[in-house]
C-alpha atoms as an extended CHARMM CRD file, in Angstrom:
* protein
*
       238  EXT
         1         1  UNK       CA             -0.0060000000       -0.1410000000       -0.0540000000  PROA      1               0.0000000000
         2         2  UNK       CA              1.0340000000        3.4970000000       -0.8010000000  PROA      2               0.0000000000
         3         3  UNK       CA              1.9120000000        5.5160000000        2.4160000000  PROA      3               0.0000000000
         4         4  UNK       CA             -0.2820000000        8.5160000000        2.3630000000  PROA      4               0.0000000000
         5         5  UNK       CA             -0.3840000000        9.6410000000        6.0720000000  PROA      5               0.0000000000
         6         6  UNK       CA              2.2630000000       10.0910000000        8.7290000000  PROA      6               0.0000000000
         7         7  UNK       CA              2.5560000000        9.4420000000       12.4210000000  PROA      7               0.0000000000
         8         8  UNK       CA              4.7380000000       11.4670000000       14.7960000000  PROA      8               0.0000000000
         9         9  UNK       CA              6.4290000000        8.9150000000       16.8330000000  PROA      9               0.0000000000
        10        10  UNK       CA              8.2160000000        9.9120000000       20.1240000000  PROA      10              0.0000000000
        11        11  UNK       CA             10.8600000000        7.6420000000       21.3920000000  PROA      11              0.0000000000
        12        12  UNK       CA             12.0370000000        7.9300000000       24.9720000000  PROA      12              0.0000000000
        13        13  UNK       CA             14.7050000000        5.0330000000       25.1700000000  PROA      13              0.0000000000
        14        14  UNK       CA             17.3890000000        3.6800000000       22.7350000000  PROA      14              0.0000000000
        15        15  UNK       CA             15.9240000000        0.1090000000       23.3840000000  PROA      15              0.0000000000
        16        16  UNK       CA             12.3310000000        1.1720000000       22.8810000000  PROA      16              0.0000000000
        17        17  UNK       CA             11.9910000000        1.7320000000       19.2750000000  PROA      17              0.0000000000
        18        18  UNK       CA              8.7460000000        1.3880000000       17.0060000000  PROA      18              0.0000000000
        19        19  UNK       CA              9.9110000000       -2.2170000000       16.3000000000  PROA      19              0.0000000000
        20        20  UNK       CA              7.3850000000       -4.3310000000       14.0520000000  PROA      20              0.0000000000
        21        21  UNK       CA              4.9990000000       -1.4060000000       14.1830000000  PROA      21              0.0000000000
        22        22  UNK       CA              6.9440000000        0.5070000000       11.6710000000  PROA      22              0.0000000000
        23        23  UNK       CA              6.5310000000       -2.1030000000        9.0420000000  PROA      23              0.0000000000
        24        24  UNK       CA              2.8680000000       -2.9430000000       10.0670000000  PROA      24              0.0000000000
        25        25  UNK       CA              1.8590000000        0.7170000000        9.9870000000  PROA      25              0.0000000000
        26        26  UNK       CA              3.5510000000        1.1630000000        6.5850000000  PROA      26              0.0000000000
        27        27  UNK       CA              1.6370000000       -1.9130000000        5.2240000000  PROA      27              0.0000000000
        28        28  UNK       CA             -1.5180000000        0.0540000000        6.4450000000  PROA      28              0.0000000000
        29        29  UNK       CA             -0.4410000000        3.1340000000        4.4300000000  PROA      29              0.0000000000
        30        30  UNK       CA              0.9620000000        5.3230000000        7.3840000000  PROA      30              0.0000000000
        31        31  UNK       CA              4.5510000000        6.2130000000        7.7570000000  PROA      31              0.0000000000
        32        32  UNK       CA              6.6330000000        7.2050000000       10.6200000000  PROA      32              0.0000000000
        33        33  UNK       CA              8.2990000000       10.3810000000       11.5220000000  PROA      33              0.0000000000
        34        34  UNK       CA             10.4540000000        9.1130000000       14.6400000000  PROA      34              0.0000000000
        35        35  UNK       CA             11.8490000000       11.7520000000       17.1640000000  PROA      35              0.0000000000
        36        36  UNK       CA             14.6380000000       10.1800000000       19.3420000000  PROA      36              0.0000000000
        37        37  UNK       CA             13.7640000000       12.4220000000       22.0720000000  PROA      37              0.0000000000
        38        38  UNK       CA             16.3120000000       10.6440000000       24.4420000000  PROA      38              0.0000000000
        39        39  UNK       CA             19.0300000000       11.6250000000       22.1340000000  PROA      39              0.0000000000
        40        40  UNK       CA             18.2160000000       15.3750000000       22.0730000000  PROA      40              0.0000000000
        41        41  UNK       CA             16.2270000000       15.3500000000       19.2140000000  PROA      41              0.0000000000
        42        42  UNK       CA             13.6330000000       18.2070000000       19.3020000000  PROA      42              0.0000000000
        43        43  UNK       CA              9.9680000000       17.6030000000       19.4680000000  PROA      43              0.0000000000
        44        44  UNK       CA              7.5680000000       19.9570000000       17.4330000000  PROA      44              0.0000000000
        45        45  UNK       CA              5.5220000000       22.3010000000       19.5870000000  PROA      45              0.0000000000
        46        46  UNK       CA              2.5660000000       21.7630000000       17.4990000000  PROA      46              0.0000000000
        47        47  UNK       CA              1.1700000000       18.3190000000       16.4130000000  PROA      47              0.0000000000
        48        48  UNK       CA              0.8040000000       18.6420000000       12.5340000000  PROA      48              0.0000000000
        49        49  UNK       CA              1.1120000000       14.8140000000       11.5320000000  PROA      49              0.0000000000
        50        50  UNK       CA             -1.7660000000       12.5070000000       10.9680000000  PROA      50              0.0000000000
        51        51  UNK       CA             -1.3460000000       10.7550000000       14.0740000000  PROA      51              0.0000000000
        52        52  UNK       CA              0.7040000000       10.5590000000       17.3960000000  PROA      52              0.0000000000
        53        53  UNK       CA              2.6010000000        7.3220000000       18.7450000000  PROA      53              0.0000000000
        54        54  UNK       CA              4.2010000000        7.7080000000       22.0860000000  PROA      54              0.0000000000
        55        55  UNK       CA              6.4360000000        4.7770000000       22.7570000000  PROA      55              0.0000000000
        56        56  UNK       CA              7.8780000000        3.1750000000       26.0920000000  PROA      56              0.0000000000
        57        57  UNK       CA             10.8320000000        4.0460000000       28.4590000000  PROA      57              0.0000000000
        58        58  UNK       CA             11.8460000000        3.5850000000       31.8640000000  PROA      58              0.0000000000
        59        59  UNK       CA             10.1130000000        6.8170000000       33.3320000000  PROA      59              0.0000000000
        60        60  UNK       CA              6.9060000000        7.9460000000       34.7300000000  PROA      60              0.0000000000
        61        61  UNK       CA              4.7940000000       10.2730000000       32.5120000000  PROA      61              0.0000000000
        62        62  UNK       CA              5.8210000000       13.3070000000       34.6820000000  PROA      62              0.0000000000
        63        63  UNK       CA              9.5990000000       12.2760000000       35.2260000000  PROA      63              0.0000000000
        64        64  UNK       CA             10.7970000000       15.6090000000       33.7720000000  PROA      64              0.0000000000
        65        65  UNK       CA             13.8260000000       15.9030000000       35.9340000000  PROA      65              0.0000000000
        66        66  UNK       CA             15.3370000000       12.7820000000       34.4370000000  PROA      66              0.0000000000
        67        67  UNK       CA             13.6470000000       13.0550000000       30.9790000000  PROA      67              0.0000000000
        68        68  UNK       CA             12.9940000000       16.8620000000       30.1480000000  PROA      68              0.0000000000
        69        69  UNK       CA             11.3380000000       16.0180000000       26.8720000000  PROA      69              0.0000000000
        70        70  UNK       CA              8.2480000000       14.5800000000       28.6790000000  PROA      70              0.0000000000
        71        71  UNK       CA              6.7120000000       17.6820000000       29.1520000000  PROA      71              0.0000000000
        72        72  UNK       CA              6.6830000000       18.3280000000       25.5300000000  PROA      72              0.0000000000
        73        73  UNK       CA              5.5040000000       14.8800000000       24.7740000000  PROA      73              0.0000000000
        74        74  UNK       CA              2.5940000000       15.4840000000       27.2890000000  PROA      74              0.0000000000
        75        75  UNK       CA              1.7640000000       18.6580000000       25.4720000000  PROA      75              0.0000000000
        76        76  UNK       CA              1.5860000000       16.7920000000       22.0470000000  PROA      76              0.0000000000
        77        77  UNK       CA             -0.9080000000       14.0920000000       23.7610000000  PROA      77              0.0000000000
        78        78  UNK       CA             -2.9290000000       17.1420000000       24.9300000000  PROA      78              0.0000000000
        79        79  UNK       CA             -3.2170000000       18.3170000000       21.6340000000  PROA      79              0.0000000000
        80        80  UNK       CA             -4.2290000000       15.0190000000       20.2130000000  PROA      80              0.0000000000
        81        81  UNK       CA             -6.8520000000       14.6050000000       22.5210000000  PROA      81              0.0000000000
        82        82  UNK       CA             -8.2790000000       18.1380000000       22.0140000000  PROA      82              0.0000000000
        83        83  UNK       CA             -8.4000000000       17.6930000000       18.2600000000  PROA      83              0.0000000000
        84        84  UNK       CA             -9.2240000000       14.0380000000       18.0410000000  PROA      84              0.0000000000
        85        85  UNK       CA             -6.0980000000       13.1080000000       16.2520000000  PROA      85              0.0000000000
        86        86  UNK       CA             -5.5400000000        9.2930000000       16.3770000000  PROA      86              0.0000000000
        87        87  UNK       CA             -3.0690000000        8.3640000000       19.3160000000  PROA      87              0.0000000000
        88        88  UNK       CA             -1.4770000000        5.1930000000       20.1380000000  PROA      88              0.0000000000
        89        89  UNK       CA              0.5100000000        4.9330000000       23.5340000000  PROA      89              0.0000000000
        90        90  UNK       CA              2.7600000000        2.0680000000       24.5670000000  PROA      90              0.0000000000
        91        91  UNK       CA              3.8610000000        1.2810000000       28.0780000000  PROA      91              0.0000000000
        92        92  UNK       CA              5.0780000000        4.7240000000       29.0230000000  PROA      92              0.0000000000
        93        93  UNK       CA              3.0290000000        6.0890000000       26.1390000000  PROA      93              0.0000000000
        94        94  UNK       CA             -0.0460000000        4.5740000000       27.7260000000  PROA      94              0.0000000000
        95        95  UNK       CA              0.4990000000        5.5490000000       31.1220000000  PROA      95              0.0000000000
        96        96  UNK       CA              1.1230000000        9.2100000000       29.7160000000  PROA      96              0.0000000000
        97        97  UNK       CA             -2.2770000000        9.0890000000       27.8980000000  PROA      97              0.0000000000
        98        98  UNK       CA             -3.8780000000        7.9520000000       31.1640000000  PROA      98              0.0000000000
        99        99  UNK       CA             -2.0310000000       10.6600000000       33.1530000000  PROA      99              0.0000000000
       100       100  UNK       CA             -2.8320000000       13.6300000000       30.6410000000  PROA      100             0.0000000000
       101       101  UNK       CA             -6.4100000000       12.5710000000       30.4810000000  PROA      101             0.0000000000
       102       102  UNK       CA             -7.0210000000       12.7880000000       34.2450000000  PROA      102             0.0000000000
       103       103  UNK       CA             -6.1080000000        9.1350000000       35.4110000000  PROA      103             0.0000000000
       104       104  UNK       CA             -3.2770000000        8.2230000000       37.9840000000  PROA      104             0.0000000000
       105       105  UNK       CA              0.1030000000        6.3060000000       37.3370000000  PROA      105             0.0000000000
       106       106  UNK       CA              2.0270000000        4.9670000000       40.2860000000  PROA      106             0.0000000000
       107       107  UNK       CA              5.8440000000        3.7940000000       40.2640000000  PROA      107             0.0000000000
       108       108  UNK       CA              6.6620000000        0.3560000000       41.5070000000  PROA      108             0.0000000000
       109       109  UNK       CA              3.0250000000       -0.5040000000       41.9060000000  PROA      109             0.0000000000
       110       110  UNK       CA              1.6970000000       -4.0470000000       42.2220000000  PROA      110             0.0000000000
       111       111  UNK       CA              3.6370000000       -6.9830000000       40.6210000000  PROA      111             0.0000000000
       112       112  UNK       CA              5.9490000000       -6.5050000000       37.6920000000  PROA      112             0.0000000000
       113       113  UNK       CA              5.4520000000       -8.0420000000       34.4430000000  PROA      113             0.0000000000
       114       114  UNK       CA              8.0480000000       -9.4930000000       32.0820000000  PROA      114             0.0000000000
       115       115  UNK       CA              7.9360000000      -11.2930000000       28.8020000000  PROA      115             0.0000000000
       116       116  UNK       CA              4.8970000000      -13.0570000000       27.1840000000  PROA      116             0.0000000000
       117       117  UNK       CA              1.8740000000      -12.5530000000       29.3120000000  PROA      117             0.0000000000
       118       118  UNK       CA             -1.9710000000      -13.5920000000       28.8980000000  PROA      118             0.0000000000
       119       119  UNK       CA             -4.4230000000      -10.6420000000       28.7100000000  PROA      119             0.0000000000
       120       120  UNK       CA             -8.0380000000      -10.8560000000       28.9380000000  PROA      120             0.0000000000
       121       121  UNK       CA            -10.2560000000       -8.8930000000       26.7960000000  PROA      121             0.0000000000
       122       122  UNK       CA            -13.2830000000       -7.1540000000       28.5810000000  PROA      122             0.0000000000
       123       123  UNK       CA            -16.7550000000       -7.0570000000       27.1630000000  PROA      123             0.0000000000
       124       124  UNK       CA            -16.0280000000       -3.3320000000       26.3780000000  PROA      124             0.0000000000
       125       125  UNK       CA            -13.7850000000       -4.3460000000       23.6680000000  PROA      125             0.0000000000
       126       126  UNK       CA            -16.4030000000       -6.0240000000       21.5490000000  PROA      126             0.0000000000
       127       127  UNK       CA            -17.4140000000       -3.0740000000       19.7590000000  PROA      127             0.0000000000
       128       128  UNK       CA            -13.8670000000       -1.2520000000       19.8470000000  PROA      128             0.0000000000
       129       129  UNK       CA            -12.3310000000       -0.0430000000       16.5280000000  PROA      129             0.0000000000
       130       130  UNK       CA             -9.0260000000       -1.8860000000       17.3340000000  PROA      130             0.0000000000
       131       131  UNK       CA             -9.7940000000       -4.4130000000       19.7230000000  PROA      131             0.0000000000
       132       132  UNK       CA            -12.9910000000       -6.0330000000       18.5020000000  PROA      132             0.0000000000
       133       133  UNK       CA            -13.0440000000       -9.8140000000       17.6070000000  PROA      133             0.0000000000
       134       134  UNK       CA             -9.5980000000      -10.4420000000       18.7990000000  PROA      134             0.0000000000
       135       135  UNK       CA             -9.0770000000      -13.6400000000       20.6500000000  PROA      135             0.0000000000
       136       136  UNK       CA            -10.2810000000      -13.4120000000       24.2970000000  PROA      136             0.0000000000
       137       137  UNK       CA             -6.9050000000      -14.0860000000       25.6880000000  PROA      137             0.0000000000
       138       138  UNK       CA             -4.1220000000      -13.0430000000       23.4150000000  PROA      138             0.0000000000
       139       139  UNK       CA             -0.5230000000      -12.8970000000       24.6390000000  PROA      139             0.0000000000
       140       140  UNK       CA              1.5210000000       -9.8600000000       24.4350000000  PROA      140             0.0000000000
       141       141  UNK       CA              5.2270000000       -8.9640000000       25.7500000000  PROA      141             0.0000000000
       142       142  UNK       CA              5.2090000000       -7.0250000000       28.9710000000  PROA      142             0.0000000000
       143       143  UNK       CA              8.3750000000       -5.1430000000       30.5460000000  PROA      143             0.0000000000
       144       144  UNK       CA              7.0950000000       -2.9240000000       33.4880000000  PROA      144             0.0000000000
       145       145  UNK       CA              7.2630000000       -2.2210000000       37.1530000000  PROA      145             0.0000000000
       146       146  UNK       CA              5.0560000000        1.0490000000       37.1430000000  PROA      146             0.0000000000
       147       147  UNK       CA              1.2930000000        0.9900000000       36.4540000000  PROA      147             0.0000000000
       148       148  UNK       CA             -1.6690000000        2.7350000000       35.7630000000  PROA      148             0.0000000000
       149       149  UNK       CA             -3.8130000000        2.6700000000       39.0870000000  PROA      149             0.0000000000
       150       150  UNK       CA             -6.9740000000        4.6240000000       38.0260000000  PROA      150             0.0000000000
       151       151  UNK       CA             -8.1970000000        5.2860000000       34.3600000000  PROA      151             0.0000000000
       152       152  UNK       CA             -9.4120000000        8.6320000000       33.3410000000  PROA      152             0.0000000000
       153       153  UNK       CA            -13.1200000000        9.3230000000       33.7170000000  PROA      153             0.0000000000
       154       154  UNK       CA            -15.0680000000        8.0880000000       31.0280000000  PROA      154             0.0000000000
       155       155  UNK       CA            -12.1300000000        5.9790000000       29.4970000000  PROA      155             0.0000000000
       156       156  UNK       CA            -13.3250000000        2.6730000000       27.8220000000  PROA      156             0.0000000000
       157       157  UNK       CA            -11.4290000000       -0.0850000000       29.8260000000  PROA      157             0.0000000000
       158       158  UNK       CA            -10.5190000000       -2.9590000000       27.1410000000  PROA      158             0.0000000000
       159       159  UNK       CA             -8.2440000000       -5.4790000000       28.5650000000  PROA      159             0.0000000000
       160       160  UNK       CA             -6.5790000000       -6.5990000000       31.8570000000  PROA      160             0.0000000000
       161       161  UNK       CA             -3.9400000000       -9.3160000000       33.0780000000  PROA      161             0.0000000000
       162       162  UNK       CA             -3.6790000000      -11.4670000000       36.1260000000  PROA      162             0.0000000000
       163       163  UNK       CA             -1.0900000000       -8.9830000000       37.8200000000  PROA      163             0.0000000000
       164       164  UNK       CA             -2.2410000000       -5.6270000000       36.0830000000  PROA      164             0.0000000000
       165       165  UNK       CA             -5.7340000000       -4.3940000000       35.6770000000  PROA      165             0.0000000000
       166       166  UNK       CA             -5.3550000000       -1.7220000000       33.1580000000  PROA      166             0.0000000000
       167       167  UNK       CA             -3.5470000000       -3.2330000000       30.1180000000  PROA      167             0.0000000000
       168       168  UNK       CA             -5.7370000000       -1.4440000000       27.3570000000  PROA      168             0.0000000000
       169       169  UNK       CA             -8.2280000000        1.3560000000       27.4480000000  PROA      169             0.0000000000
       170       170  UNK       CA             -9.4510000000        4.1970000000       25.0050000000  PROA      170             0.0000000000
       171       171  UNK       CA             -9.8030000000        7.7220000000       25.7960000000  PROA      171             0.0000000000
       172       172  UNK       CA            -12.6700000000        9.5100000000       23.5760000000  PROA      172             0.0000000000
       173       173  UNK       CA            -12.8310000000        8.1360000000       20.1350000000  PROA      173             0.0000000000
       174       174  UNK       CA             -9.3600000000        7.8080000000       18.7790000000  PROA      174             0.0000000000
       175       175  UNK       CA             -6.5820000000        7.5660000000       21.4780000000  PROA      175             0.0000000000
       176       176  UNK       CA             -5.6880000000        4.1060000000       22.7460000000  PROA      176             0.0000000000
       177       177  UNK       CA             -3.2260000000        3.1910000000       25.5020000000  PROA      177             0.0000000000
       178       178  UNK       CA             -1.6450000000       -0.3600000000       26.3350000000  PROA      178             0.0000000000
       179       179  UNK       CA              0.5900000000       -1.2440000000       29.1060000000  PROA      179             0.0000000000
       180       180  UNK       CA              2.0660000000       -4.0610000000       27.0050000000  PROA      180             0.0000000000
       181       181  UNK       CA              4.5040000000       -3.9090000000       23.9700000000  PROA      181             0.0000000000
       182       182  UNK       CA              2.5910000000       -4.9040000000       20.7240000000  PROA      182             0.0000000000
       183       183  UNK       CA              5.5430000000       -3.6940000000       18.6920000000  PROA      183             0.0000000000
       184       184  UNK       CA              8.1040000000       -6.1550000000       20.2770000000  PROA      184             0.0000000000
       185       185  UNK       CA              9.5010000000       -9.1160000000       18.5540000000  PROA      185             0.0000000000
       186       186  UNK       CA             10.9090000000      -12.0060000000       20.7300000000  PROA      186             0.0000000000
       187       187  UNK       CA             14.6140000000      -10.8850000000       19.8720000000  PROA      187             0.0000000000
       188       188  UNK       CA             13.9900000000       -7.7620000000       21.7460000000  PROA      188             0.0000000000
       189       189  UNK       CA             14.0480000000       -9.7480000000       24.8230000000  PROA      189             0.0000000000
       190       190  UNK       CA             17.6040000000      -10.9320000000       24.1640000000  PROA      190             0.0000000000
       191       191  UNK       CA             18.6690000000       -7.2070000000       24.6610000000  PROA      191             0.0000000000
       192       192  UNK       CA             16.9960000000       -6.8200000000       27.9780000000  PROA      192             0.0000000000
       193       193  UNK       CA             19.2480000000       -6.5190000000       30.9740000000  PROA      193             0.0000000000
       194       194  UNK       CA             19.6650000000      -10.0100000000       32.8200000000  PROA      194             0.0000000000
       195       195  UNK       CA             20.5780000000       -8.3110000000       35.7660000000  PROA      195             0.0000000000
       196       196  UNK       CA             17.5110000000       -6.2130000000       35.9920000000  PROA      196             0.0000000000
       197       197  UNK       CA             15.4970000000       -9.2120000000       35.3170000000  PROA      197             0.0000000000
       198       198  UNK       CA             17.2100000000      -11.2130000000       37.9130000000  PROA      198             0.0000000000
       199       199  UNK       CA             16.4470000000       -8.9030000000       40.6300000000  PROA      199             0.0000000000
       200       200  UNK       CA             12.8260000000       -9.4700000000       40.0780000000  PROA      200             0.0000000000
       201       201  UNK       CA             13.3860000000      -13.3750000000       39.9710000000  PROA      201             0.0000000000
       202       202  UNK       CA             12.9550000000      -13.4760000000       35.9540000000  PROA      202             0.0000000000
       203       203  UNK       CA             15.2140000000      -15.3660000000       33.7430000000  PROA      203             0.0000000000
       204       204  UNK       CA             15.9020000000      -13.7400000000       30.3500000000  PROA      204             0.0000000000
       205       205  UNK       CA             16.4820000000      -16.9860000000       28.3830000000  PROA      205             0.0000000000
       206       206  UNK       CA             13.2930000000      -18.4360000000       29.6290000000  PROA      206             0.0000000000
       207       207  UNK       CA             11.4340000000      -15.2760000000       28.8230000000  PROA      207             0.0000000000
       208       208  UNK       CA             12.9050000000      -15.4250000000       25.2760000000  PROA      208             0.0000000000
       209       209  UNK       CA             11.8320000000      -19.0970000000       25.0130000000  PROA      209             0.0000000000
       210       210  UNK       CA              8.2630000000      -18.3370000000       26.0260000000  PROA      210             0.0000000000
       211       211  UNK       CA              8.0750000000      -15.2980000000       23.6560000000  PROA      211             0.0000000000
       212       212  UNK       CA              9.1440000000      -17.5410000000       20.6310000000  PROA      212             0.0000000000
       213       213  UNK       CA              6.7060000000      -20.0580000000       21.5710000000  PROA      213             0.0000000000
       214       214  UNK       CA              3.7180000000      -17.5260000000       21.6450000000  PROA      214             0.0000000000
       215       215  UNK       CA              4.9310000000      -15.1650000000       18.8480000000  PROA      215             0.0000000000
       216       216  UNK       CA              3.1160000000      -16.6630000000       15.6920000000  PROA      216             0.0000000000
       217       217  UNK       CA             -0.1590000000      -16.2920000000       17.1560000000  PROA      217             0.0000000000
       218       218  UNK       CA              0.7080000000      -13.0020000000       19.0960000000  PROA      218             0.0000000000
       219       219  UNK       CA              2.0960000000      -11.4320000000       15.9800000000  PROA      219             0.0000000000
       220       220  UNK       CA             -0.8760000000      -11.9530000000       13.9100000000  PROA      220             0.0000000000
       221       221  UNK       CA             -3.1940000000      -10.2460000000       16.5510000000  PROA      221             0.0000000000
       222       222  UNK       CA             -0.9880000000       -7.0870000000       17.0850000000  PROA      222             0.0000000000
       223       223  UNK       CA             -0.3630000000       -6.9410000000       13.4260000000  PROA      223             0.0000000000
       224       224  UNK       CA             -4.0910000000       -6.5850000000       13.0060000000  PROA      224             0.0000000000
       225       225  UNK       CA             -4.3740000000       -3.9490000000       15.6580000000  PROA      225             0.0000000000
       226       226  UNK       CA             -1.7670000000       -1.8640000000       13.8340000000  PROA      226             0.0000000000
       227       227  UNK       CA             -3.4510000000       -2.3080000000       10.6190000000  PROA      227             0.0000000000
       228       228  UNK       CA             -6.7480000000       -0.9860000000       12.2480000000  PROA      228             0.0000000000
       229       229  UNK       CA             -5.0630000000        2.1030000000       13.8310000000  PROA      229             0.0000000000
       230       230  UNK       CA             -3.6330000000        2.9550000000       10.4420000000  PROA      230             0.0000000000
       231       231  UNK       CA             -7.1620000000        2.6810000000        8.8200000000  PROA      231             0.0000000000
       232       232  UNK       CA             -8.3290000000        5.1190000000       11.7810000000  PROA      232             0.0000000000
       233       233  UNK       CA             -5.4270000000        7.3820000000       10.8580000000  PROA      233             0.0000000000
       234       234  UNK       CA             -6.1380000000        7.3350000000        6.9770000000  PROA      234             0.0000000000
       235       235  UNK       CA             -9.8470000000        7.7840000000        7.7620000000  PROA      235             0.0000000000
       236       236  UNK       CA             -9.0290000000       10.7990000000        9.9730000000  PROA      236             0.0000000000
       237       237  UNK       CA             -7.0530000000       12.2980000000        7.2010000000  PROA      237             0.0000000000
       238       238  UNK       CA             -9.6960000000       11.8610000000        4.9330000000  PROA      238             0.0000000000
């Protein structure tokens, strides 16, 4: 498909790039303009792209002292919400969507999640533009110790997991946030810090094996979600 729309992508960590979503969105006709904010690349003050994607990173949404670009990212999320520009937030990005829209995020909350994890779709997902008719319990890669503890008022709660209630949600008609990493391929896990995982009782090699086992089904699910998001972007532009 010809790329005829562009998403602004905010990257907050060298290890948290767009991954497979780059190819999947391109397949759906949406290109990416990636700003590596962690490396000092400047964010635009005004959102003029057709969509906004905010990726993950080891920060809380308002951790401006360690990551000064987060203030500008929050401003872009606010603009997307105000103008109805399609947005997708992943991990930190999902937490930021919740934070900006009036929810609450807490550091070190609950039990951490690493690697391939079973999600459960809620009944509210049945008519959602991205999550409708997905498997009831898909798997997705997780890598988080912080969590959303309260969704914004009026948000549509779409999915949960055993350890983390708020795995996916929608704010308004066109802004989605997820705690998991639909963009991550199994090989991503081989680059995670083994020492960090060991502190939480997790083994990197075992996590990699589990992700490889689950990936054929998981990749098909999250590719479909990416293509549906691309369709939302193209429809918004039209």
